[in-house]
Structures are given as structure tokens and as C-alpha cells.
Short mmCIF file of C-alpha atoms in Angstrom, two decimals:
data_model
loop_
_atom_site.label_atom_id
_atom_site.label_comp_id
_atom_site.label_asym_id
_atom_site.label_seq_id
_atom_site.Cartn_x
_atom_site.Cartn_y
_atom_site.Cartn_z
CA MET L 139 77.96 12.30 -20.63
CA LYS L 140 77.02 14.87 -17.95
CA ILE L 141 74.21 14.45 -15.53
CA ALA L 142 72.79 17.03 -13.15
CA PHE L 143 71.64 16.64 -9.63
CA THR L 144 69.75 19.09 -7.36
CA THR L 145 71.51 19.68 -4.03
CA SER L 146 72.09 21.97 -1.05
CA GLY L 147 75.74 20.80 -0.62
CA ASN L 148 79.05 20.69 -2.33
CA ASP L 149 79.83 16.93 -2.77
CA LEU L 150 78.27 13.56 -3.48
CA ASP L 151 77.48 12.85 0.08
CA ALA L 152 75.22 16.08 0.19
CA PRO L 153 71.45 15.67 0.38
CA LEU L 154 69.53 15.70 -2.83
CA ASP L 155 67.20 18.62 -2.93
CA SER L 156 63.52 17.70 -3.75
CA ARG L 157 62.97 21.19 -5.42
CA PHE L 158 64.12 21.98 -8.81
CA GLY L 159 63.57 25.61 -9.51
CA ARG L 160 64.61 26.72 -6.05
CA ALA L 161 67.28 24.06 -5.43
CA PRO L 162 70.26 26.06 -3.89
CA LYS L 163 72.83 24.30 -6.22
CA PHE L 164 73.25 21.80 -9.12
CA LEU L 165 75.85 19.08 -8.98
CA ILE L 166 76.86 18.36 -12.55
CA TYR L 167 78.50 14.75 -12.74
CA ASP L 168 80.63 13.78 -15.75
CA LEU L 169 80.13 10.01 -16.24
CA ASP L 170 83.12 9.73 -18.50
CA SER L 171 85.78 11.25 -16.26
CA ASP L 172 84.16 10.50 -12.80
CA THR L 173 84.46 14.18 -11.82
CA PHE L 174 81.95 16.94 -10.94
CA GLU L 175 81.37 20.41 -10.50
CA VAL L 176 78.84 22.53 -8.49
CA VAL L 177 76.90 25.27 -10.03
CA ASP L 178 75.38 27.82 -7.82
CA ASN L 179 71.62 28.51 -8.26
CA ARG L 180 71.05 30.92 -5.30
CA GLN L 181 70.03 33.76 -7.70
CA ASN L 182 66.74 31.78 -8.29
CA LEU L 183 66.01 31.25 -4.57
CA ASN L 184 64.40 34.59 -4.23
CA ALA L 185 63.00 34.94 -7.88
CA ALA L 186 59.56 36.33 -7.87
CA GLN L 187 58.46 33.93 -10.63
CA GLY L 188 60.11 31.65 -13.26
CA ALA L 189 62.63 30.04 -11.05
CA GLY L 190 61.98 26.47 -12.81
CA ILE L 191 62.39 28.11 -16.25
CA GLN L 192 65.67 29.87 -15.33
CA SER L 193 66.95 26.73 -13.64
CA ALA L 194 66.27 24.77 -16.63
CA GLN L 195 68.19 27.17 -18.65
CA SER L 196 71.07 27.07 -16.27
CA VAL L 197 71.11 23.26 -16.45
CA ALA L 198 71.10 23.26 -20.11
CA GLY L 199 74.10 25.70 -20.08
CA SER L 200 76.12 23.32 -17.97
CA GLY L 201 76.15 20.87 -20.68
CA ALA L 202 74.29 18.15 -18.75
CA THR L 203 71.81 15.83 -20.90
CA ALA L 204 70.18 14.35 -17.99
CA ILE L 205 68.89 15.56 -14.61
CA VAL L 206 67.89 13.48 -11.42
CA ILE L 207 65.52 15.52 -9.30
CA GLY L 208 63.03 15.20 -6.57
CA HIS L 209 60.17 17.03 -8.36
CA CYS L 210 59.76 18.84 -11.63
CA GLY L 211 57.02 21.30 -12.56
CA PRO L 212 55.37 21.91 -15.75
CA LYS L 213 57.25 24.96 -17.09
CA ALA L 214 60.68 23.58 -15.95
CA PHE L 215 59.82 20.31 -17.73
CA ARG L 216 58.96 22.09 -21.00
CA VAL L 217 62.38 23.94 -20.91
CA LEU L 218 64.36 20.70 -19.97
CA SER L 219 62.47 18.85 -22.85
CA ALA L 220 63.24 21.45 -25.49
CA ALA L 221 66.89 21.41 -24.41
CA GLY L 222 66.94 17.64 -24.95
CA ILE L 223 67.60 16.94 -21.22
CA LYS L 224 66.18 13.77 -19.97
CA VAL L 225 64.27 14.15 -16.48
CA PHE L 226 64.49 11.31 -13.83
CA ASN L 227 62.54 11.51 -10.59
CA THR L 228 63.87 9.93 -7.34
CA ASP L 229 63.31 10.18 -3.62
CA ALA L 230 66.86 9.21 -2.99
CA ALA L 231 68.34 11.07 0.13
CA THR L 232 71.84 11.94 -1.21
CA VAL L 233 73.44 12.87 -4.57
CA ALA L 234 75.52 9.69 -4.39
CA ASP L 235 72.38 7.37 -3.76
CA ALA L 236 70.72 9.04 -6.63
CA LEU L 237 73.82 8.39 -8.79
CA ASP L 238 73.91 4.88 -7.78
CA GLN L 239 70.17 4.61 -8.86
CA TYR L 240 70.84 6.03 -12.23
CA ARG L 241 73.95 3.96 -12.95
CA SER L 242 72.28 0.75 -11.94
CA GLY L 243 69.25 1.59 -14.19
CA LYS L 244 66.70 1.67 -11.39
CA LEU L 245 65.38 5.05 -12.60
CA THR L 246 62.82 5.43 -15.43
CA GLN L 247 62.63 8.51 -17.65
CA SER L 248 59.83 10.95 -16.73
CA GLY L 249 57.50 11.81 -19.61
CA ALA L 250 55.91 14.57 -17.86
CA ALA L 251 55.96 17.00 -14.79
CA ASP L 252 55.11 15.25 -11.70
CA VAL L 253 53.97 18.38 -9.73
CA GLU L 254 51.71 21.39 -10.35
CA GLY L 255 53.33 24.66 -11.12
CA HIS L 256 53.55 27.28 -8.29
CA TRP L 257 52.60 30.22 -10.41
CA ILE L 258 49.16 29.91 -11.96
CA MET P 147 43.02 65.78 -7.32
CA ILE P 148 43.64 62.04 -7.42
CA VAL P 149 42.85 60.21 -4.07
CA ALA P 150 43.90 56.50 -3.61
CA VAL P 151 42.10 54.48 -0.95
CA ALA P 152 44.47 51.74 0.23
CA SER P 153 45.33 49.57 3.27
CA GLY P 154 47.86 46.86 4.12
CA LYS P 155 45.31 44.66 5.59
CA GLY P 156 42.29 43.39 3.74
CA GLY P 157 38.85 43.76 4.79
CA THR P 158 39.34 47.08 6.70
CA GLY P 159 36.83 48.95 4.66
CA LYS P 160 38.52 50.50 1.54
CA THR P 161 35.54 49.92 -0.82
CA THR P 162 33.18 51.22 1.81
CA VAL P 163 35.23 54.30 2.32
CA ALA P 164 35.89 54.77 -1.68
CA VAL P 165 32.26 54.49 -2.72
CA ASN P 166 30.87 56.41 0.17
CA LEU P 167 33.45 59.12 -0.28
CA ALA P 168 32.58 59.19 -4.12
CA GLY P 169 28.83 59.48 -3.30
CA SER P 170 29.15 62.30 -0.77
CA VAL P 171 31.23 64.61 -3.04
CA GLY P 172 28.05 65.62 -4.96
CA THR P 173 29.89 67.14 -8.10
CA ASP P 174 31.31 65.15 -10.85
CA ILE P 175 33.68 62.49 -9.61
CA GLN P 176 35.62 59.55 -11.10
CA LEU P 177 35.84 56.27 -9.05
CA LEU P 178 38.37 53.81 -10.33
CA ASP P 179 38.11 50.37 -9.04
CA CYS P 180 41.72 49.15 -9.18
CA ASP P 181 41.10 46.07 -7.07
CA VAL P 182 41.15 44.23 -10.44
CA GLU P 183 41.17 40.57 -9.13
CA GLU P 184 37.85 41.14 -7.39
CA PRO P 185 36.20 44.73 -8.14
CA ASN P 186 33.22 45.26 -6.17
CA CYS P 187 32.48 48.97 -6.31
CA HIS P 188 29.82 48.25 -8.84
CA LEU P 189 27.94 46.56 -6.15
CA PHE P 190 27.36 49.92 -4.61
CA ILE P 191 27.29 52.30 -7.46
CA LYS P 192 24.39 51.26 -9.70
CA GLY P 193 24.28 52.84 -12.95
CA THR P 194 24.37 52.25 -16.64
CA VAL P 195 27.27 50.43 -18.47
CA ARG P 196 28.34 53.25 -21.03
CA HIS P 197 31.53 51.28 -22.33
CA GLU P 198 33.13 48.11 -22.14
CA ASN P 199 36.32 46.75 -23.75
CA THR P 200 38.98 43.90 -23.37
CA VAL P 201 42.40 44.48 -22.33
CA GLY P 202 45.51 42.61 -23.53
CA ILE P 203 49.14 42.92 -23.12
CA PRO P 204 51.79 42.45 -25.82
CA VAL P 205 53.57 39.13 -25.62
CA PRO P 206 56.24 37.84 -27.95
CA ARG P 207 55.99 35.82 -30.86
CA VAL P 208 59.37 34.51 -32.43
CA ASP P 209 59.88 34.21 -36.07
CA GLU P 210 62.13 30.97 -35.78
CA SER P 211 63.45 31.49 -39.46
CA LEU P 212 65.19 34.70 -38.23
CA CYS P 213 66.24 33.40 -34.78
CA ASP P 214 69.92 32.51 -34.43
CA GLY P 215 69.56 31.41 -30.77
CA CYS P 216 71.80 34.14 -29.27
CA GLY P 217 69.85 34.13 -26.14
CA GLU P 218 69.52 37.82 -25.55
CA CYS P 219 65.81 37.72 -25.09
CA GLY P 220 65.85 35.05 -22.34
CA ARG P 221 68.76 36.98 -20.65
CA PHE P 222 66.89 40.16 -20.73
CA CYS P 223 63.52 38.90 -19.30
CA GLN P 224 63.55 39.39 -15.62
CA TYR P 225 60.12 37.31 -15.50
CA HIS P 226 61.62 34.39 -17.26
CA ALA P 227 58.69 34.74 -19.66
CA ILE P 228 60.88 33.68 -22.61
CA ALA P 229 63.58 30.94 -22.51
CA SER P 230 66.11 30.81 -25.14
CA ILE P 231 67.01 27.14 -25.92
CA GLY P 232 68.50 27.00 -29.35
CA THR P 233 66.96 28.58 -32.22
CA LYS P 234 63.42 27.98 -30.83
CA PRO P 235 62.85 30.11 -27.81
CA LEU P 236 60.02 29.11 -25.39
CA ILE P 237 57.42 31.59 -24.45
CA PHE P 238 55.34 31.51 -21.46
CA PRO P 239 52.54 34.15 -22.10
CA GLU P 240 51.10 33.82 -18.61
CA MET P 241 54.42 34.98 -17.07
CA CYS P 242 54.86 38.03 -19.47
CA HIS P 243 54.43 41.50 -18.11
CA GLY P 244 54.31 42.94 -21.74
CA CYS P 245 57.25 45.23 -21.44
CA GLY P 246 58.24 44.49 -25.05
CA GLY P 247 62.02 44.34 -23.99
CA CYS P 248 62.75 41.02 -25.69
CA ALA P 249 61.71 42.49 -29.12
CA LYS P 250 63.85 45.41 -28.51
CA VAL P 251 67.06 43.46 -27.60
CA CYS P 252 66.71 40.92 -30.42
CA PRO P 253 69.56 41.56 -32.73
CA LYS P 254 67.83 39.65 -35.67
CA LYS P 255 64.46 41.45 -35.17
CA ALA P 256 62.93 38.05 -34.82
CA ILE P 257 60.46 38.91 -32.16
CA ALA P 258 56.96 40.63 -32.78
CA ASP P 259 54.22 41.21 -30.32
CA VAL P 260 50.95 39.49 -30.23
CA ASN P 261 47.98 40.54 -27.99
CA HIS P 262 47.34 38.23 -25.01
CA ARG P 263 44.02 39.04 -23.31
CA ILE P 264 44.15 39.54 -19.54
CA GLY P 265 40.65 40.98 -18.86
CA THR P 266 38.08 43.57 -19.32
CA ILE P 267 37.31 47.27 -18.53
CA ARG P 268 33.69 48.76 -18.02
CA ILE P 269 32.67 52.28 -17.42
CA ILE P 270 29.44 52.71 -15.52
CA GLU P 271 27.61 56.05 -15.31
CA ALA P 272 25.64 56.69 -12.13
CA GLY P 273 24.73 60.38 -11.83
CA PRO P 274 27.77 62.49 -10.97
CA ILE P 275 29.79 59.28 -10.51
CA THR P 276 31.76 57.73 -13.31
CA LEU P 277 32.80 54.33 -12.15
CA THR P 278 35.69 52.72 -14.28
CA GLU P 279 36.32 49.15 -13.23
CA GLY P 280 38.97 46.71 -14.35
CA LYS P 281 38.41 43.03 -13.99
CA ILE P 282 41.17 40.33 -14.79
CA ASP P 283 40.23 36.92 -16.24
CA VAL P 284 40.03 33.99 -13.99
CA GLY P 285 43.52 32.37 -14.00
CA VAL P 286 45.25 35.54 -14.89
CA ALA P 287 47.71 36.66 -12.17
CA MET P 288 48.85 39.91 -13.80
CA ALA P 289 47.07 42.71 -12.14
CA PRO P 290 49.49 45.73 -12.78
CA PRO P 291 49.06 46.10 -16.33
CA MET P 292 45.17 45.90 -16.11
CA ILE P 293 45.42 48.60 -13.17
CA ARG P 294 47.48 50.84 -15.46
CA GLU P 295 44.84 50.45 -18.17
CA VAL P 296 42.13 51.42 -15.83
CA LYS P 297 43.99 54.60 -14.82
CA LEU P 298 44.52 55.53 -18.44
CA LYS P 299 40.72 55.96 -18.60
CA MET P 300 40.98 58.65 -16.03
CA ARG P 301 39.92 62.02 -17.31
CA LYS P 302 41.98 65.07 -16.29
CA ASN P 303 40.33 68.01 -14.51
CA ILE P 304 37.90 65.81 -12.75
CA ASP P 305 38.79 64.60 -9.25
CA ALA P 306 39.28 60.79 -9.03
CA ILE P 307 39.08 58.25 -6.20
CA LEU P 308 40.92 54.95 -6.60
CA ASP P 309 40.00 51.97 -4.76
CA ALA P 310 43.25 50.20 -4.46
CA PRO P 311 43.86 46.36 -3.90
CA PRO P 312 44.93 45.37 -0.40
CA GLY P 313 48.42 44.63 0.55
CA THR P 314 51.71 46.30 -0.52
CA SER P 315 52.88 44.43 -3.41
CA CYS P 316 53.05 45.47 -7.26
CA PRO P 317 49.34 45.84 -7.69
CA VAL P 318 49.12 48.46 -4.92
CA ILE P 319 52.07 50.28 -6.27
CA ALA P 320 50.53 50.34 -9.68
CA ALA P 321 47.24 51.61 -8.19
CA VAL P 322 48.56 54.39 -5.87
CA ARG P 323 51.47 55.65 -7.96
CA GLY P 324 50.73 59.14 -9.31
CA SER P 325 48.07 59.87 -6.68
CA ASP P 326 47.99 63.23 -4.79
CA PHE P 327 46.99 61.61 -1.58
CA VAL P 328 46.63 58.17 -0.02
CA VAL P 329 43.81 57.35 2.43
CA MET P 330 44.83 54.27 4.48
CA VAL P 331 41.95 52.58 6.07
CA THR P 332 42.80 50.43 8.99
CA GLU P 333 41.20 48.96 12.16
CA PRO P 334 42.38 49.18 15.79
CA THR P 335 43.72 45.50 16.06
CA PRO P 336 47.14 44.07 16.04
CA PHE P 337 46.73 42.83 12.42
CA GLY P 338 45.56 46.33 11.47
CA LEU P 339 48.56 47.85 12.96
CA HIS P 340 51.09 45.28 11.55
CA ASP P 341 49.80 45.79 8.08
CA LEU P 342 49.39 49.51 8.36
CA GLN P 343 53.13 49.79 9.36
CA ILE P 344 54.01 47.87 6.10
CA ALA P 345 51.80 50.14 4.22
CA VAL P 346 53.12 53.24 5.69
CA ASP P 347 56.71 52.16 4.85
CA THR P 348 55.63 51.59 1.12
CA ILE P 349 53.77 54.81 0.84
CA ARG P 350 56.73 56.80 2.29
CA GLN P 351 58.93 55.22 -0.36
CA LEU P 352 56.58 56.47 -3.01
CA THR P 353 56.70 60.04 -1.31
CA ILE P 354 53.02 60.46 -1.56
CA PRO P 355 51.23 62.45 1.38
CA PHE P 356 48.78 60.23 3.28
CA GLY P 357 46.49 59.92 6.31
CA VAL P 358 44.73 57.28 8.24
CA VAL P 359 41.13 56.30 8.64
CA VAL P 360 40.26 54.17 11.63
CA ASN P 361 37.38 51.92 11.03
CA ARG P 362 35.51 49.79 13.59
CA MET P 363 36.52 51.93 16.57
CA GLY P 364 35.51 50.22 19.63
CA ILE P 365 37.09 46.78 18.76
CA GLY P 366 40.74 46.47 19.67
CA ASP P 367 42.65 49.05 21.41
CA ASP P 368 44.56 52.37 20.95
CA ARG P 369 47.58 50.87 19.35
CA ILE P 370 46.68 52.60 16.05
CA HIS P 371 46.37 55.97 17.56
CA GLN P 372 49.70 55.48 19.49
CA PHE P 373 51.40 54.57 16.28
CA CYS P 374 50.09 57.42 14.32
CA ARG P 375 50.97 59.86 17.19
CA GLU P 376 54.50 58.61 17.30
CA GLN P 377 54.92 58.74 13.62
CA GLN P 378 53.21 62.16 13.19
CA ILE P 379 50.44 60.61 10.83
CA PRO P 380 47.21 62.39 10.72
CA ILE P 381 44.13 60.50 11.59
CA LEU P 382 41.58 61.91 9.13
CA VAL P 383 38.38 60.41 10.42
CA GLU P 384 37.14 57.55 12.53
CA PHE P 385 34.00 55.21 12.10
CA PRO P 386 32.53 53.38 14.96
CA ASP P 387 32.07 49.59 14.97
CA ASP P 388 28.40 49.80 13.94
CA ARG P 389 26.65 46.67 12.96
CA ARG P 390 24.25 48.55 10.71
CA ILE P 391 27.12 49.67 8.45
CA ALA P 392 28.09 45.88 7.86
CA GLU P 393 24.37 45.12 7.29
CA GLU P 394 23.84 48.00 4.89
CA TYR P 395 27.12 46.93 3.16
CA SER P 396 25.91 43.42 2.83
CA LYS P 397 22.88 44.77 0.98
CA GLY P 398 24.96 46.69 -1.49
CA ASN P 399 23.68 50.07 -0.01
CA LEU P 400 25.60 53.25 0.43
CA ILE P 401 26.03 54.13 3.94
CA ILE P 402 25.65 57.89 3.22
CA GLU P 403 22.12 57.15 1.99
CA SER P 404 20.82 54.49 4.44
CA LEU P 405 22.60 55.75 7.56
CA PRO P 406 22.68 59.46 6.73
CA GLN P 407 24.17 60.16 10.07
CA TYR P 408 27.51 59.13 8.68
CA ARG P 409 27.38 61.39 5.71
CA SER P 410 29.09 64.19 7.42
CA ILE P 411 32.13 62.05 8.34
CA PHE P 412 32.78 61.23 4.64
CA GLU P 413 32.27 64.88 3.88
CA SER P 414 34.88 65.99 6.43
CA LEU P 415 37.14 63.26 4.97
CA TRP P 416 36.94 64.89 1.59
CA GLU P 417 37.45 68.24 3.06
CA ARG P 418 40.59 67.25 4.97
CA VAL P 419 42.16 65.39 1.89
CA TRP P 420 41.36 68.36 -0.27
CA ASN P 421 42.91 70.83 2.13
CA SER P 422 46.13 68.71 2.55
CA VAL P 423 46.46 68.66 -1.27
CA HIS P 424 45.43 72.31 -1.69
CA PRO P 425 47.31 74.11 1.09
#
């Protein structure tokens, strides 16, 4: 099973980015093989609108079935839900901390967006 | 002749110039309120509403029985208004600009258009002035399609004055595109100059001839004049910082009627624009 994290860095020690749609990168961690890959999300940093929607599609395309993020808006949440991706919110400082929280079952699955959308 | 009244900075006097210019022409004139988020020309042009209609944009509806989840629609949409997740694409009507591209690229012809209301248009007759006003609904953040609809109401062979929205983003481009001349209203302040410079860059890219109206002369300094001199931009007319103008504006009165000493300035503005367009 693969799990996605929002980050601005390239490894597990990198900070967890609290934004979803405009997170610079996604770290996709494979829990079965304990390996990860980093997916660039820079194309969405300057998107005029729909960054959350596009980011959710990118995460779905990565094969992740869960995502651990700081915040998630309503449109991104709708796309993630449609793609069957479970959303977990955290205020962990780094990807490694967030991964530990996930593994130890400290995170509960989010049932709705936790912030307002930025567009309308 | 189509004349757009624009400005980078808000609150410089676009509407004041547009409505009084329209009132000073005397012959048949069309006034188009393209500031569709908050149209206010109707406060000054009092007449009879001759026509009213709602405006919508075509947004996609997917026949899921035909969709095979190829994802072409989602990849095509630059506004991310349609997200292809499996065979049930998600649609975000409030993000859609109504271009119809998703339906065109769908190989299975699974996408049809449905109308999504964004606002209303009113046409008001007031003597020689025909005011066409677009107004988007509260919560709608899609001004350009409404501005294009307002401009479609324009009749050929009658001169038109467009009151553009402030700023330099998409709604302004939608409003001023196709104009013969842009009147840029500014004020002699650091803010006025800063935003004028951005507006000048924008209008130059659209290659539309333009000139500047300096409003509220007496506040600020000569930085607008210096900029216009350096850039060889004509200053068409100037208005003094006169409290009575603001007072009459606040009552919804036309300056040319309540302060007739200013009528000649609007007349000479029209004449200068006319001569620039008809050399």
C-alpha cells in the first residue's frame, strides 16, 4: 500500500507542507517495500485556480490510497474521496514524524474538508 | 467608435468619466457597464428598463454510461473544472469558463452542455443613451463570460463607451479587447502611477491606442505628468480635485448637469478621442 505526504523536500526528514493543492512535492511512500518516490507538484504552485483538484488527480495517479496532509479544502477532498483515497490531517513537522503517527495508528481518517476553499 | 474607460487603480473616476462622457455626446450613444461585479452606471443614467435577460455559460454534464474513464476531459481543462477519476468525472461548475473544450475532446461523445446561470443583463433607455448593464450573481467569480455577453448587445454604427472594471486581469482584457481607444483614468499619486504603469503595459500588449485622464489634480504631485512625458502618452484632459464633484457623484447626479462648467472638459475629451480614432 502506498501513502502520500505533502512536502517541500526530497526525503523523510523534509518538512511536511501544510498546504495540499500548492504543496511543492508529494512523497509517495510504499509501506510494503519501505521505499519512496518524490512527485513534483510545481506546475500547480502558480495555477490560477483548481490547484487542489489537479493535485488530487496527481496523487490518484501515483497509486497512493491514503494521504497525510496538513489541510485539505472541499474540492480537493471531493476528488480524493472519489478516487478512494483516505485523508488524514496532521500537524507533524516532518514526513518521518507523520509516517510514525500513521503507523502507530495515532491519526484518524478525516470525513470532510478541514478548511474553506480559496476560490469562491 | 468603441471607447473603453479603464484604469489600473480602482476609485480613480472611471464611472464618473464614462457616464458624463456618454451624457455629453448628445447624439445616440451606447454605454456598456462592463464592471459586472458591481455595475453602477445605472445610478447616474436614469431611464426605463427596456430589456432584461439571464446569462448562463455552458458547463459539462457527463453521461456515465458512455464514459470509459480515458481522462482526456480532465487533461484538456486548464481550469480544472472537470476531474477525471475513473468512469465518473467530477464537475465543478463554478470553476468552468464555458469553453466547451471537454465535450469536443471526449472520444466517446459522453459530454453534453447544460446551462449554468451566472447573472443578468439589463438594457436601460435614457434619451439618447442606451445603457447595457451586466451583473453577475453573488458568489459567481466568472466575470469575463458576462462581459462578453454585454458586448454582444452592442449595436454597430452607434458609438459605444465601455465602463471597464478596475485592475489589469482577465475581466479588464475581456472588456477593452476590440475597442478603438482606451481612456485611462488615473490620479496624481504614487498608487495612481504604480497602477497606471501596469495598465499601460497591458494595453500596449493589446495594441490599442490610449490616452490618460488625470483626475483630482491638486492632490499628490506631478509624477503622472512626468511618466506620460517620458512614455509619450497623451494626457487627454484633467479634472481638478473639486469636492463638489464628489458630492454630486454621491447623489447620483451627472456632473455635466449639476456642475455645467465641467461639461466642456468632457466634450473636449470626446473630441480628442474622436480625432485620434479618425485621423
